[in-house]
C-alpha atoms as one frame of an Amber mdcrd trajectory, in Angstrom:
protein
  51.736 204.154  12.838  48.532 205.247  11.213  49.222 207.633   8.417  46.803
 210.552   8.799  46.480 213.518   6.477  48.098 215.726   9.104  51.017 213.516
   9.637  51.572 213.171   5.862  51.371 216.838   5.424  54.148 217.446   7.990
  56.307 214.905   6.053  55.437 216.609   2.755  56.325 220.113   4.041  59.592
 218.954   5.576  60.689 216.923   2.660  60.129 219.813   0.364  62.494 221.860
   2.576  65.122 219.204   2.912  65.288 218.555  -0.893  66.274 222.127  -1.304
  69.647 221.037   0.180  70.307 224.512   1.605  71.295 223.017   4.984  72.126
 219.537   6.332  69.059 217.406   6.523  69.416 216.654  10.235  69.570 220.419
  10.865  66.447 220.998   8.793  64.633 218.288  10.591  65.630 219.602  14.088
  64.482 223.109  13.076  61.200 221.948  11.879  60.448 219.976  14.948  61.337
 222.943  17.121  58.642 224.834  15.326  56.067 222.056  15.789  56.467 221.093
  19.377  52.861 219.598  19.327  54.285 216.402  17.530  54.943 213.641  19.924
  58.155 211.412  19.955  56.602 208.673  17.899  55.160 211.146  15.296  58.593
 212.846  14.984  60.228 209.540  14.571  57.816 208.534  11.818  58.126 211.698
   9.872  61.926 211.826  10.134  62.367 208.222   9.082  59.953 208.725   6.177
  61.877 211.898   4.917  65.185 210.017   5.373  63.829 206.970   3.533  63.252
 209.256   0.474  66.752 210.741   0.705  68.326 207.261   0.974  66.355 205.923
  -2.060  65.808 209.155  -4.047  67.035 207.863  -7.476  65.103 204.504  -7.493
  62.033 206.274  -6.098  62.316 208.978  -8.754  62.429 206.122 -11.451  59.171
 204.853 -10.082  57.672 208.300  -9.992  58.506 208.945 -13.678  57.607 212.562
 -14.547  56.092 213.653 -11.289  58.898 214.238  -8.685  56.901 216.151  -6.226
  57.580 215.494  -2.527  54.027 214.044  -2.277  54.723 211.423  -4.981  58.144
 210.572  -3.611  56.755 210.177  -0.058  53.885 207.894  -1.374  56.402 205.765
  -3.249  58.527 205.494  -0.202  55.671 204.412   2.072  54.552 201.719  -0.528
  57.873 200.558  -2.014  60.349 201.069   0.808  58.251 200.710   3.934  55.862
 198.162   2.378  52.461 199.770   3.202  49.376 198.688   1.207  46.593 200.781
  -0.194  44.402 199.997   2.866  47.014 201.360   5.228  47.291 204.569   2.979
  43.527 204.910   2.349  43.288 208.170   4.346  45.770 209.981   2.161  45.442
 208.312  -1.274  43.169 209.638  -4.029  41.796 207.155  -6.592  43.982 208.358
  -9.361  47.088 208.092  -6.998  46.051 204.581  -6.099  46.200 203.594  -9.790
  49.553 205.378 -10.232  51.002 203.650  -7.095  50.153 200.272  -8.463  52.154
 201.205 -11.591  55.094 202.554  -9.429  55.300 199.261  -7.400  55.300 197.383
 -10.700  58.633 198.966 -11.913  61.312 196.311 -12.118  64.121 197.874 -10.084
  66.525 195.146 -11.307  66.284 196.549 -14.844  67.395 200.097 -13.760  70.992
 201.228 -14.376  73.270 200.168 -11.505  73.670 203.665  -9.978  69.993 204.287
 -10.053  69.304 200.862  -8.521  71.785 201.393  -5.762  70.648 205.001  -5.217
  74.001 206.608  -5.796  75.040 209.600  -7.930  76.887 208.534 -10.962  80.265
 209.898  -9.850  80.020 208.191  -6.391  79.073 204.883  -8.032  82.147 205.141
 -10.234  84.547 205.899  -7.324  83.201 202.953  -5.268  83.201 200.535  -8.188
  86.958 201.298  -8.562  87.425 200.192  -4.896  84.954 197.267  -4.564  83.831
 194.414  -6.653  80.421 194.897  -8.097  78.792 192.263  -5.835  80.297 193.727
  -2.669  79.272 197.208  -3.896  75.702 195.942  -4.002  76.006 194.887  -0.420
  77.720 198.120   0.686  74.945 200.261  -0.992  72.162 198.159   0.555  73.764
 198.634   4.037  74.215 202.327   3.481  70.560 202.576   2.645  69.405 201.086
   5.991  68.959 203.272   9.070  71.836 203.114  11.518  71.480 201.441  14.875
  71.672 203.506  18.026  75.120 202.843  19.625  76.119 203.968  23.094  79.550
 204.333  24.750  79.830 203.608  28.502  81.871 206.157  30.553  84.203 203.925
  32.473  84.798 206.778  34.965  81.162 206.276  35.988  80.418 202.520  35.758
  81.211 199.334  33.801  79.513 198.032  30.679  77.965 194.975  32.402  76.258
 197.374  34.999  74.911 199.722  32.338  73.707 196.768  30.306  71.871 195.363
  33.306  70.195 198.699  33.991  69.086 199.280  30.349  67.638 195.680  30.131
  65.850 196.146  33.520  64.456 199.443  32.145  62.902 197.569  29.208  65.376
 198.557  26.548  66.658 196.027  24.146  70.384 196.448  24.466  73.424 194.211
  23.655  77.166 194.591  23.858  78.906 195.836  20.670  81.061 193.194  19.151
  84.334 195.285  18.923  84.449 198.255  21.203  84.893 197.192  24.884  82.693
 200.235  25.954  80.043 199.948  23.217  76.350 199.005  23.672  73.907 198.730
  20.785  70.173 199.450  21.243  67.262 198.232  19.130  65.135 201.013  17.915
  65.472 204.773  18.689  64.373 205.268  22.295  64.541 208.832  23.737  67.588
 209.028  26.010  67.906 212.624  26.801  66.214 212.211  30.255  67.298 208.667
  30.949  69.150 208.645  34.304  72.250 206.973  32.784  72.468 209.835  30.252
  71.846 212.520  32.715  74.583 211.249  35.150  77.079 210.909  32.352  77.261
 207.095  32.384  76.506 206.804  28.697  76.979 208.885  25.555  75.738 208.336
  22.018  78.573 207.244  19.764  78.877 204.930  16.846  80.957 201.897  17.596
  83.325 202.752  14.802  83.965 206.188  16.204  84.759 204.515  19.446  87.515
 202.400  18.026  89.479 205.497  17.032  90.092 206.168  20.575  91.487 202.711
  21.177  93.796 203.080  18.164  95.215 206.369  19.768  95.465 204.482  23.085
  96.192 207.483  25.243  97.725 206.851  28.695  97.269 208.503  32.146  99.333
 211.692  32.510 100.146 212.089  28.815  99.820 215.272  26.688  97.138 214.605
  24.029  95.193 216.605  21.452  92.027 215.916  19.633  92.739 218.129  16.723
  89.296 218.416  15.087  87.235 217.839  18.300  83.817 219.077  17.134  81.215
 218.492  19.776  83.571 216.254  21.802  82.321 212.711  21.354  85.833 211.306
  20.804  87.344 213.855  23.212  85.257 212.388  26.054  86.415 208.946  25.285
  90.057 209.974  25.250  89.713 211.725  28.593  88.158 208.611  30.042  90.845
 206.438  28.676  93.457 208.821  30.347  91.414 208.350  33.668  91.106 212.077
  33.611  94.847 212.561  34.238  97.269 214.460  32.170  96.260 217.238  29.634
  93.838 216.854  26.733  93.425 219.766  24.307  90.272 219.860  22.293  90.920
 222.019  19.214  88.176 223.227  16.844  87.598 226.182  14.463  83.930 226.497
  15.395  82.721 228.029  18.745  79.284 226.440  18.134  80.632 222.957  18.101
  82.754 223.533  21.162  79.768 224.993  23.052  78.073 221.757  22.471  80.799
 219.916  24.327  80.419 221.952  27.681  77.391 220.060  29.004  78.752 216.703
  27.834  81.965 217.577  29.699  79.990 218.436  32.794  78.203 215.138  32.823
  81.363 213.080  32.063  83.227 214.046  35.325  86.419 214.761  33.332  88.719
 217.563  34.591  91.562 217.147  32.176  89.994 218.554  29.070  90.935 221.989
  27.601  88.650 223.200  24.824  90.509 225.678  22.570  88.911 227.547  19.573
  91.535 227.999  16.927  91.410 230.115  13.684  92.980 227.423  11.527  95.519
 224.514  11.773  98.166 227.239  11.644  96.953 229.005  14.856  99.803 230.105
  17.068  98.173 228.270  20.002  98.757 225.162  18.050 102.330 226.027  17.128
 103.349 226.473  20.736 102.851 222.775  21.386 105.066 221.671  18.475 107.027
 218.426  19.349 105.411 218.176  22.862 102.444 215.789  22.556 102.375 212.160
  23.127  99.149 211.424  21.177  97.291 213.461  18.543  93.963 212.379  16.916
  92.917 213.888  13.656  89.434 212.975  12.853  89.604 215.223   9.728  86.725
 217.124   8.224  85.615 214.985   5.260  82.750 214.170   2.866  80.959 212.010
   5.498  80.122 209.417   2.825  80.729 206.605   5.376  77.773 208.055   7.391
  75.199 207.760   4.808  72.956 205.538   6.963  72.337 208.505   9.266  73.214
 211.408   6.902  71.779 210.286   3.411  71.651 213.714   2.126  75.480 213.882
   1.919  75.601 211.732  -1.210  73.493 214.348  -3.033  75.385 217.326  -1.435
  78.935 216.120  -2.165  80.781 216.192  -5.502  84.117 215.397  -7.047  84.905
 219.100  -6.679  84.040 219.251  -3.006  85.981 216.074  -2.280  89.041 217.532
  -4.013  88.705 220.718  -1.859  88.394 218.611   1.250  91.532 216.541   0.393
  93.627 219.681   0.206  92.345 220.717   3.661  92.961 217.231   5.104  96.608
 217.279   3.907  97.170 220.649   5.454  95.637 219.609   8.741  97.592 216.341
   8.809 100.779 218.252   8.457  99.951 220.642  11.180  98.895 218.035  13.614
 101.981 215.839  12.940 104.157 218.893  13.928 102.748 218.430  17.474 103.997
 214.871  17.923 107.139 214.292  19.908 109.596 211.534  18.977 108.058 208.198
  19.905 104.587 209.799  19.873 101.514 208.602  18.013  99.135 210.149  15.589
  95.960 208.744  14.202  94.634 210.154  10.984  90.908 209.186  10.492  87.869
 210.023   8.387  84.345 208.779   8.029  84.715 208.631   4.343  84.760 205.731
   1.831  87.015 207.441  -0.664  90.587 206.843  -1.264  91.017 210.495  -2.240
  90.434 211.370   1.423  92.047 208.433   2.941  94.972 206.408   1.554  96.016
 209.088  -0.921  96.269 211.697   1.856  98.270 209.584   4.169 100.490 208.235
   1.458 101.412 211.656   0.277 102.175 212.690   3.715 104.430 209.676   4.277
 106.359 210.455   1.124 107.210 213.868   2.415 107.739 212.931   6.031 109.896
 209.871   6.313 110.301 210.503  10.144 106.772 208.994  10.490 105.998 205.162
  10.046 102.798 203.237   9.937 102.010 201.106  12.902  99.585 198.100  12.137
  96.120 198.987  13.357  95.194 195.302  13.963  98.149 194.735  16.194  97.195
 197.785  18.410  93.583 196.591  18.715  94.687 193.046  19.434  96.877 194.350
  22.394  93.655 195.601  23.805  91.681 192.405  23.142  89.658 193.894  20.368
  88.903 191.123  17.940  89.213 193.145  14.744  91.718 192.855  11.837  91.104
 194.920   8.750  94.827 194.907   7.832  97.578 197.445   8.485  95.041 200.327
   8.377  91.641 200.394   9.867  88.734 200.188   7.297  85.267 199.832   8.810
  82.223 199.194   6.492  78.566 199.005   7.409  77.981 195.723   5.477  80.932
 194.007   7.082  81.123 195.451  10.573  77.653 197.057  11.158  79.391 200.376
  12.000  79.618 203.659   9.997  82.303 203.673   7.348  85.576 204.677   8.852
  89.153 204.808   7.683  92.133 205.242  10.079  96.009 205.027   9.912  98.207
 204.924  12.948 101.413 206.916  12.457 104.300 207.054  14.802 107.148 209.549
  14.803 110.484 207.673  14.879
């Protein structure tokens, strides 16, 4: 796309707002575009991707920019050094002095920068990940996290089959392919507008990362069961669970936020599900939760977490989180896991999951729970997936990583009450 002064000014204004970190980047971007409806789909895509490129590569770009860390300089460095634009392509927005500076910025030897700077990670997060991954694999992981995420769809099996959806998408000119793991997953090339696509409008497809879809197959709910999505949010996984239950049985969608549950309503209407019961709760100790103690066959806990496995689509999270915030989240995760486990009946299944890369939110939370609750045992995740002909084996617990599996980073453990 041609980089005009007007387009660049929009990006500059938006980046300045996003870098304040007063709200999530995707919310700030959405709010800005609501204020500037004159921008077309391609223009919005260009602006958003440029701003997110700065968020992804902020430390290495800052090293190139030296003393001037203005939003303008960061954006110019991103255009030249990340997106590979040359001076001719930037001629409309580049002054002569900036042209000389940009040549110096491009000449910076990134390989000579400290590892955390080169990989665009805060020092604390680099240290945590280096404790979990060998240095060469951490390089690959960081590189994958700094790439934009693909657009994954989930087919609603109550509406149609994946092959049928693929055929319709391809016939409509969209580059689509089956996801390698999820039986309901489809991956699109690029970021086409889907809100008015007939398959989206009639509930045949939903946007959902393939890794998130696999959590539903780990829970493996059956027709007629009593099931809860304990941290339902806007309902992406709830809709999958309801479809796997063939809309039979009872599926509770618990969340503490009215705003998130409200976003579920139009999705539910499109889905054709009739077995979902959204319930706003005050906390994991809400009496409405307690009344279901020992009665549920399946419980999914996609716990509130740092989101550091989703940096491809939420790069601001690595600058917003800290060791202190992760510690606070781990306390909350432990409390939620205990409350959710109380709902599971003997022989029932609980899946604890996060979209975090950190052991503090994953293994340590589960292991501490198991030490205090010997009535629960771990079921091998790979075995459960293989029973459903899903060719994925990451060991006893599910660990998904963007550089290995082309999904967001996910962790999940399957627990069963004896």
